[in-house]
Coordinates of C-alpha atoms and ligand atoms in Angstrom, one line a residue:
M888 CA 177.5 151.4 -112.1
L889 CA 178.0 155.0 -112.8
T890 CA 179.2 156.0 -109.3
G891 CA 181.0 159.3 -109.5
R892 CA 180.7 159.6 -113.3
R893 CA 179.8 163.1 -114.5
V894 CA 177.0 163.4 -117.0
V895 CA 175.9 166.5 -118.7
L896 CA 172.4 166.1 -119.8
G897 CA 171.2 168.4 -122.5
V898 CA 167.6 168.7 -123.1
S899 CA 166.1 170.3 -126.3
G900 CA 162.5 171.1 -127.0
G901 CA 160.2 168.2 -127.7
V902 CA 157.5 166.4 -125.9
A903 CA 160.0 163.7 -125.0
A904 CA 161.6 166.3 -122.6
Y905 CA 159.4 164.8 -119.8
K906 CA 161.4 161.5 -120.3
A907 CA 164.6 163.4 -119.8
A908 CA 163.5 164.1 -116.2
Y909 CA 163.0 160.3 -115.8
L910 CA 166.4 159.8 -117.4
A911 CA 168.1 162.2 -114.9
R912 CA 166.5 160.2 -112.1
R913 CA 167.8 156.9 -113.5
L914 CA 171.3 158.3 -113.9
T915 CA 171.4 159.7 -110.3
E916 CA 170.1 156.4 -109.0
R917 CA 173.0 154.7 -110.6
G918 CA 175.4 157.1 -108.7
A919 CA 176.1 159.6 -111.5
E920 CA 176.5 163.2 -110.9
V921 CA 174.1 164.9 -113.4
R922 CA 174.1 168.6 -114.5
V923 CA 171.3 169.6 -116.9
V924 CA 171.5 172.2 -119.7
T925 CA 168.4 173.1 -121.5
T926 CA 167.3 175.0 -124.6
A927 CA 164.6 177.7 -124.6
S928 CA 162.1 175.4 -126.2
A929 CA 162.9 172.6 -123.8
R930 CA 161.6 174.9 -121.0
A931 CA 158.3 175.1 -122.8
F932 CA 157.9 171.3 -122.0
V933 CA 159.6 170.8 -118.6
G934 CA 160.5 173.4 -116.1
D935 CA 164.0 173.8 -114.8
Q936 CA 162.8 173.2 -111.3
T937 CA 162.0 169.6 -112.1
F938 CA 165.6 168.9 -113.2
A939 CA 167.1 171.0 -110.3
A940 CA 165.0 168.9 -107.8
I941 CA 166.2 165.6 -109.3
T942 CA 169.9 166.4 -109.8
G943 CA 170.4 168.8 -106.8
H944 CA 171.9 171.3 -109.1
R945 CA 170.6 174.5 -110.8
V946 CA 169.9 174.0 -114.5
V947 CA 172.2 175.9 -116.9
D948 CA 169.8 177.6 -119.4
R949 CA 171.8 180.4 -120.8
L950 CA 175.3 181.5 -121.8
F951 CA 175.4 184.7 -120.0
G952 CA 174.4 185.8 -116.6
V953 CA 174.6 182.5 -114.9
E954 CA 175.0 183.1 -111.2
G955 CA 178.5 182.0 -110.0
S956 CA 179.8 181.1 -113.4
V957 CA 181.6 183.3 -115.9
S958 CA 181.7 180.6 -118.6
P959 CA 179.1 177.9 -117.9
H960 CA 179.6 176.1 -121.2
T961 CA 183.3 175.6 -120.9
E962 CA 182.9 174.8 -117.2
L963 CA 180.3 172.1 -118.0
G964 CA 182.1 170.9 -121.1
R965 CA 185.3 170.3 -119.1
W966 CA 183.5 168.8 -116.1
A967 CA 181.7 166.1 -118.1
D968 CA 182.8 162.6 -118.6
V969 CA 179.9 162.2 -121.1
V970 CA 177.4 164.6 -122.7
V971 CA 174.0 163.3 -123.5
I972 CA 171.4 165.1 -125.5
A973 CA 168.0 163.7 -124.9
P974 CA 165.7 164.5 -126.5
A975 CA 167.6 165.9 -129.5
T976 CA 165.3 167.7 -131.9
A977 CA 165.9 168.0 -135.6
A978 CA 167.0 171.5 -135.1
T979 CA 169.5 170.6 -132.3
I980 CA 170.9 167.8 -134.4
A981 CA 171.3 170.2 -137.3
R982 CA 173.1 172.7 -135.1
L983 CA 175.4 169.9 -133.7
A984 CA 176.1 168.6 -137.2
H985 CA 177.3 172.0 -138.3
G986 CA 179.2 173.0 -135.0
L987 CA 176.9 175.9 -134.2
S988 CA 177.1 177.1 -130.7
E989 CA 174.7 179.9 -130.1
D990 CA 172.9 178.5 -127.1
A991 CA 174.2 177.0 -123.8
L992 CA 173.4 173.4 -124.9
T993 CA 175.3 173.4 -128.3
A994 CA 178.1 175.6 -126.8
T995 CA 178.6 173.0 -124.1
V996 CA 178.9 170.2 -126.7
L997 CA 181.4 172.2 -128.6
A998 CA 183.5 173.0 -125.5
S999 CA 183.7 169.4 -124.3
R1000 CA 186.1 166.6 -125.3
A1001 CA 183.9 164.1 -123.6
P1002 CA 182.0 161.5 -125.7
L1003 CA 178.6 162.6 -127.0
V1004 CA 175.4 160.5 -127.0
V1005 CA 172.4 161.8 -128.8
A1006 CA 168.8 160.4 -128.5
P1007 CA 166.8 162.0 -131.3
A1008 CA 163.0 162.6 -130.9
M1009 CA 160.8 164.1 -133.7
H1010 CA 158.0 163.4 -136.1
T1011 CA 158.6 160.7 -138.6
E1012 CA 158.6 163.2 -141.5
M1013 CA 161.3 165.2 -139.8
W1014 CA 163.3 162.1 -138.9
E1015 CA 163.2 160.8 -142.5
H1016 CA 163.8 164.1 -144.2
P1017 CA 167.0 164.0 -146.2
A1018 CA 168.5 166.9 -144.3
T1019 CA 168.0 165.1 -141.0
R1020 CA 169.4 161.9 -142.4
R1021 CA 172.5 163.8 -143.6
N1022 CA 173.0 165.6 -140.3
V1023 CA 172.7 162.3 -138.3
R1024 CA 175.1 160.6 -140.6
R1025 CA 177.6 163.5 -140.1
L1026 CA 177.3 163.2 -136.4
E1027 CA 178.0 159.5 -136.5
E1028 CA 181.0 160.1 -138.7
D1029 CA 182.2 162.6 -136.0
G1030 CA 182.0 159.7 -133.5
V1031 CA 178.8 160.6 -131.9
R1032 CA 176.8 157.7 -130.5
V1033 CA 173.2 158.1 -131.9
V1034 CA 170.6 156.1 -130.0
A1035 CA 168.0 155.4 -132.7
P1036 CA 164.5 156.5 -132.1
G1037 CA 161.7 153.9 -131.9
E1038 CA 158.3 153.5 -133.3
G1039 CA 155.3 154.6 -131.2
P1040 CA 152.9 157.4 -130.3
L1041 CA 154.3 160.9 -131.1
A1042 CA 153.2 164.4 -130.2
G1043 CA 149.8 165.4 -131.4
G1044 CA 148.4 161.9 -131.6
D1045 CA 150.5 160.8 -134.4
V1046 CA 152.1 157.4 -134.6
G1047 CA 155.4 156.4 -136.3
V1048 CA 159.2 156.3 -136.1
G1049 CA 160.7 159.2 -134.2
R1050 CA 159.8 158.4 -130.6
M1051 CA 162.8 158.8 -128.3
A1052 CA 164.5 155.7 -127.1
E1053 CA 163.5 154.7 -123.5
P1054 CA 165.6 156.2 -120.7
E1055 CA 166.8 152.7 -119.6
E1056 CA 168.2 152.1 -123.1
I1057 CA 169.9 155.5 -123.1
V1058 CA 171.4 154.7 -119.6
E1059 CA 172.8 151.4 -121.0
V1060 CA 174.4 153.3 -123.9
I1061 CA 175.9 155.8 -121.6
C1062 CA 177.4 152.9 -119.4
E1063 CA 178.7 151.4 -122.6
V1064 CA 180.3 154.7 -123.8
L1065 CA 181.9 155.4 -120.6
G1066 CA 183.3 151.9 -120.3
E1067 CA 185.2 150.9 -117.4
G1068 CA 187.3 153.6 -115.9
P1069 CA 191.1 153.5 -116.3
L1070 CA 191.5 152.4 -112.6
Q1071 CA 188.9 149.7 -112.7
G1072 CA 190.0 146.9 -110.6
V1073 CA 192.6 149.0 -108.8
S1074 CA 192.2 149.7 -105.1
V1075 CA 193.4 153.1 -104.0
L1076 CA 194.0 154.2 -100.4
V1077 CA 194.1 157.9 -99.7
T1078 CA 194.8 159.6 -96.4
A1079 CA 193.7 163.2 -95.9
G1080 CA 193.4 166.0 -93.4
G1081 CA 195.4 166.9 -90.3
T1082 CA 195.5 164.7 -87.3
R1083 CA 194.6 166.0 -83.9
E1084 CA 196.6 164.8 -80.9
P1085 CA 194.8 165.3 -77.5
I1086 CA 196.4 167.3 -74.8
D1087 CA 193.3 166.9 -72.6
P1088 CA 189.6 166.2 -73.4
V1089 CA 189.3 169.8 -74.7
R1090 CA 192.5 170.7 -76.3
F1091 CA 194.6 169.2 -79.0
L1092 CA 197.8 169.7 -81.0
G1093 CA 196.9 170.0 -84.6
N1094 CA 197.8 171.6 -87.9
R1095 CA 196.3 173.7 -90.6
S1096 CA 195.7 171.0 -93.2
S1097 CA 192.1 171.1 -94.6
G1098 CA 192.1 167.7 -96.2
K1099 CA 190.8 169.3 -99.5
M1100 CA 193.8 167.8 -101.5
G1101 CA 193.3 164.3 -100.3
H1102 CA 189.5 164.4 -100.8
A1103 CA 190.0 165.7 -104.3
I1104 CA 192.3 162.8 -105.1
A1105 CA 189.8 160.3 -103.6
E1106 CA 187.0 161.7 -105.7
E1107 CA 189.0 161.6 -108.9
A1108 CA 190.2 157.9 -108.2
L1109 CA 186.5 157.0 -107.8
R1110 CA 185.6 158.7 -111.0
R1111 CA 188.3 156.6 -112.7
G1112 CA 186.7 153.4 -111.6
A1113 CA 189.0 152.7 -108.6
R1114 CA 187.8 151.1 -105.3
V1115 CA 188.6 153.9 -103.0
V1116 CA 189.3 153.8 -99.2
L1117 CA 189.6 157.3 -97.8
V1118 CA 191.1 157.5 -94.3
T1119 CA 190.4 161.1 -93.3
A1120 CA 190.8 163.4 -90.4
A1121 CA 188.9 166.1 -92.2
D1122 CA 185.4 167.4 -91.8
L1123 CA 184.7 167.3 -95.5
A1124 CA 182.0 165.5 -97.5
S1125 CA 182.8 162.6 -99.7
S1126 CA 180.9 160.6 -102.4
P1127 CA 178.9 157.6 -101.3
G1128 CA 181.0 155.4 -103.6
I1129 CA 184.0 156.0 -101.4
E1130 CA 184.7 153.8 -98.4
R1131 CA 185.5 156.3 -95.7
I1132 CA 187.1 155.7 -92.4
Q1133 CA 187.0 158.7 -90.1
V1134 CA 189.9 159.2 -87.8
E1135 CA 191.2 161.8 -85.4
T1136 CA 194.7 160.9 -84.3
A1137 CA 197.9 159.5 -85.9
A1138 CA 197.4 156.3 -84.0
E1139 CA 193.8 155.9 -85.4
M1140 CA 195.1 156.8 -88.9
E1141 CA 197.8 154.2 -88.6
Q1142 CA 195.3 151.5 -87.5
A1143 CA 192.9 152.3 -90.3
V1144 CA 195.7 152.3 -92.9
A1145 CA 196.9 148.9 -91.6
S1146 CA 193.4 147.5 -92.1
V1147 CA 193.7 148.1 -95.9
Q1148 CA 196.0 146.4 -98.5
P1149 CA 195.7 148.7 -101.6
D1150 CA 197.4 148.6 -104.9
V1151 CA 198.1 152.3 -104.6
A1152 CA 198.5 154.4 -101.4
I1153 CA 198.4 158.2 -101.7
L1154 CA 199.3 159.6 -98.3
A1155 CA 198.2 163.2 -98.5
A1156 CA 197.4 163.6 -94.7
A1157 CA 199.3 166.0 -92.6
V1158 CA 200.1 163.6 -89.8
A1159 CA 201.3 165.1 -86.5
D1160 CA 204.9 164.1 -85.9
F1161 CA 204.6 164.5 -82.2
R1162 CA 201.8 163.9 -79.7
P1163 CA 201.5 164.6 -76.0
K1164 CA 202.9 161.4 -74.2
A1165 CA 200.2 161.3 -71.5
P1166 CA 197.1 163.3 -72.4
A1167 CA 195.4 164.5 -69.2
A1168 CA 192.1 162.7 -68.4
D1169 CA 190.5 165.9 -67.2
K1170 CA 190.7 169.5 -68.5
I1171 CA 194.0 171.0 -67.4
S1172 CA 193.0 174.1 -65.3
R1173 CA 194.7 177.4 -65.8
T1174 CA 194.9 177.8 -62.0
S1175 CA 197.8 175.5 -61.9
G1176 CA 199.8 177.6 -64.4
P1177 CA 201.2 176.8 -67.8
P1178 CA 201.8 173.0 -68.1
S1179 CA 204.8 171.5 -69.6
I1180 CA 203.6 168.9 -72.0
E1181 CA 206.0 166.1 -72.8
L1182 CA 205.8 164.9 -76.4
E1183 CA 206.6 161.6 -78.1
A1184 CA 206.9 160.7 -81.8
T1185 CA 203.9 159.4 -83.7
P1186 CA 204.2 156.3 -85.8
D1187 CA 205.5 157.0 -89.3
I1188 CA 202.5 155.7 -91.3
L1189 CA 204.2 156.1 -94.7
A1190 CA 207.3 154.1 -93.5
G1191 CA 204.9 151.3 -92.5
V1192 CA 203.1 151.3 -95.9
V1193 CA 206.5 151.4 -97.8
G1194 CA 207.8 148.4 -95.7
R1195 CA 204.9 146.1 -96.7
T1196 CA 205.2 143.0 -98.9
P1197 CA 203.7 143.3 -101.4
R1198 CA 204.5 147.0 -101.4
P1199 CA 201.8 149.2 -103.0
L1200 CA 202.7 152.0 -105.3
V1201 CA 203.2 154.8 -102.8
V1202 CA 202.8 158.6 -103.3
G1203 CA 203.9 160.7 -100.5
F1204 CA 203.3 164.3 -99.8
A1205 CA 205.6 167.0 -98.3
A1206 CA 204.4 170.4 -97.1
E1207 CA 207.4 172.6 -96.8
T1208 CA 208.0 176.3 -96.0
G1209 CA 210.5 177.9 -98.4
S1210 CA 212.9 175.7 -100.4
L1211 CA 211.9 172.3 -101.6
D1212 CA 215.4 170.8 -101.1
R1213 CA 214.2 168.9 -98.1
A1214 CA 211.4 167.4 -100.2
V1215 CA 214.0 166.3 -102.8
R1216 CA 215.8 164.5 -100.0
K1217 CA 212.5 162.9 -98.7
A1218 CA 211.8 161.6 -102.1
Q1219 CA 215.1 159.8 -102.2
E1220 CA 215.0 158.5 -98.6
K1221 CA 211.4 157.5 -98.0
G1222 CA 211.1 154.8 -100.6
V1223 CA 208.2 156.4 -102.3
D1224 CA 207.4 156.2 -106.0
L1225 CA 206.5 159.9 -106.2
L1226 CA 206.5 162.8 -103.8
V1227 CA 204.2 165.8 -104.1
A1228 CA 205.7 168.8 -102.6
N1229 CA 204.5 172.1 -102.0
D1230 CA 205.6 175.4 -100.4
V1231 CA 202.6 176.2 -98.1
T1232 CA 203.7 179.7 -97.7
E1233 CA 203.1 180.6 -101.3
P1234 CA 199.9 182.3 -102.2
G1235 CA 197.2 179.9 -103.4
A1236 CA 199.2 176.8 -102.5
G1237 CA 198.6 176.6 -98.8
F1238 CA 196.0 175.1 -96.5
A1239 CA 192.2 175.5 -96.9
V1240 CA 192.2 176.9 -100.4
D1241 CA 190.8 175.3 -103.5
T1242 CA 194.1 175.7 -105.4
N1243 CA 197.6 174.2 -105.2
R1244 CA 200.9 174.8 -106.7
V1245 CA 202.9 171.5 -106.4
T1246 CA 206.2 170.2 -107.6
I1247 CA 206.4 166.5 -108.4
I1248 CA 209.6 164.8 -107.2
W1249 CA 210.7 161.5 -108.4
P1250 CA 213.1 159.3 -106.2
D1251 CA 215.9 159.8 -108.8
G1252 CA 215.9 163.6 -108.1
R1253 CA 214.0 164.6 -111.2
S1254 CA 211.3 167.2 -110.5
E1255 CA 208.5 168.9 -112.4
P1256 CA 206.9 172.1 -111.1
W1257 CA 203.2 172.3 -111.9
P1258 CA 201.4 175.6 -112.4
L1259 CA 198.8 176.9 -109.9
M1260 CA 195.7 174.8 -110.5
P1261 CA 192.5 173.9 -108.8
K1262 CA 193.1 170.9 -106.4
S1263 CA 190.8 168.9 -108.7
A1264 CA 193.1 169.4 -111.7
V1265 CA 196.1 168.5 -109.5
A1266 CA 194.3 165.3 -108.6
A1267 CA 193.5 164.5 -112.2
R1268 CA 197.1 165.1 -113.4
L1269 CA 198.6 163.2 -110.4
L1270 CA 196.4 160.2 -111.1
D1271 CA 197.5 160.3 -114.8
L1272 CA 201.0 159.8 -113.4
V1273 CA 199.9 157.0 -111.1
E1274 CA 198.3 155.3 -114.0
G1275 CA 201.5 155.6 -116.0
L1276 CA 203.5 154.1 -113.1
L1277 CA 201.0 151.3 -112.5
G1278 CA 201.2 150.4 -116.3
A1279 CA 205.1 150.4 -116.0
R1280 CA 204.9 148.1 -112.9
T1281 CA 202.5 145.7 -114.6
E1282 CA 204.9 145.5 -117.6
T1283 CA 207.9 144.8 -115.3
V1284 CA 206.1 142.1 -113.4
S1285 CA 204.8 140.4 -116.5
S1286 CA 207.7 140.8 -118.9
P1287 CA 209.9 137.8 -117.7
S1288 CA 207.3 135.3 -118.5
D1289 CA 206.0 137.2 -121.6
D1290 CA 209.4 137.2 -123.2
P1291 CA 210.3 133.9 -124.7
A1292 CA 213.9 134.6 -124.2
H1293 CA 213.4 134.8 -120.5
P1294 CA 210.8 132.3 -119.7
G1295 CA 209.1 132.3 -116.3
D1296 CA 209.1 129.4 -114.0
G1297 CA 206.5 127.5 -116.1
R1298 CA 203.8 127.7 -113.5
Ligands
CTP2181 N1 203.6 160.9 -92.8 C1 203.2 159.8 -92.2 N2 203.3 159.6 -90.9 C2 203.8 160.5 -90.0 C3 204.3 161.8 -90.6 C4 204.2 161.9 -92.0 O1 202.8 158.9 -92.9 N3 203.9 160.4 -88.8 C5 203.5 161.1 -94.2 C6 202.7 162.2 -94.8 O2 201.4 161.8 -95.0 C7 203.4 162.5 -96.0 C8 204.9 162.1 -95.8 O3 204.9 161.2 -94.7 O4 203.0 161.8 -97.1 C9 205.9 163.3 -95.5 O5 205.4 164.0 -94.4 P1 206.3 165.2 -93.8 O6 205.7 165.7 -92.6 O7 206.6 166.1 -94.9 O8 207.6 164.4 -93.6 P2 208.4 164.1 -92.2 O9 209.0 162.8 -92.4 O10 207.4 164.3 -91.1 O11 209.5 165.1 -92.3 P3 209.7 166.5 -91.5 O12 208.8 166.6 -90.3 O13 211.2 166.6 -91.2 O14 209.3 167.6 -92.5

């Protein structure tokens, strides 16, 4: 499956461009997110509208003047898990081999660290020309995966070698190149959003959490191949590959969390600490004057997860105002493996924005402030840390029996 994997599909100008539309369809059917970038000559064969309709995203066809993007090639290049050029003409292959970047397609390739898959399509003479042979060899030496063209009808009624590989074959190569994500086989629970505790059927006690950070973490974990359960109180979309449990109150969130036994629990939700003890069954009327509402503590969901056997790897969050001293204490006292703290009063780090400035705090008191970043980048960096901690855990668990000096119990 390609669920949540990000594919940049570059289309250059050849009659096989019509097959690129079919390839885009196959990729989206497998769950991939696809963004298409075209060259000017590709557009002579297939209209951008076709790709936009299949992928649900506008095609990038130029380097400058793209609506809503100042630097489309670097944005696409960084976004991609894999870049695929299909069809790749002789001219595009020549440009790629020489690192030229004068159009949106080749510039995206150069601006990406993602693996590159190239599916050539051209007339036999062009494919067999020494210059093309040399350019293809150079790409292969650079680590590019070239999906060799087959034999069959070519443009203009010709027949020979140079026909682009079938979309199904290209999809298989993409799956192979992407491999299994680093979190394949790992189950990740993420909580997100702010809970709402009813006062009466109309009113609630709530908080300003938008759920954006938690949702970004869930999406990133999915992209890395994890099985993701997202328990969310937020009204945000999530990818179909995520198992989502929608909740409203702390009690519902506790129940949903209790139903999952994950390897990793990332508790990003802003859970209400207090709730009205006896929510009114009917709307409280203003005529009876301001009510006094008795509050009680909500369950500490994080404490419940930390207390489990086996205990998952636990990442807690702490939204503070001002100093992070309290967060350092929480990291020590709550039994978490990591605490992500932020000062919500800082510009760009608070609720409902797409950026965050967090400090990672370890239970031994070490801390690392991260710069202001998009929440998606915070999610990626956090999951890098989680992967490291998971690796260390596996080593600790397996080392006694792996080490001949400390044999296991022999079972
Ligand atoms: N949390 C939880 N259940 C609660 C309250 C909080 O699971 N009832 C989790 C949050 O999801 C977060 C962590 O605990 O990961 C810390 O939340 P925070 O509100 O900062 O900590 P509190 O223990 O509530 O401390 P305080 O209210 O004193 O700041």
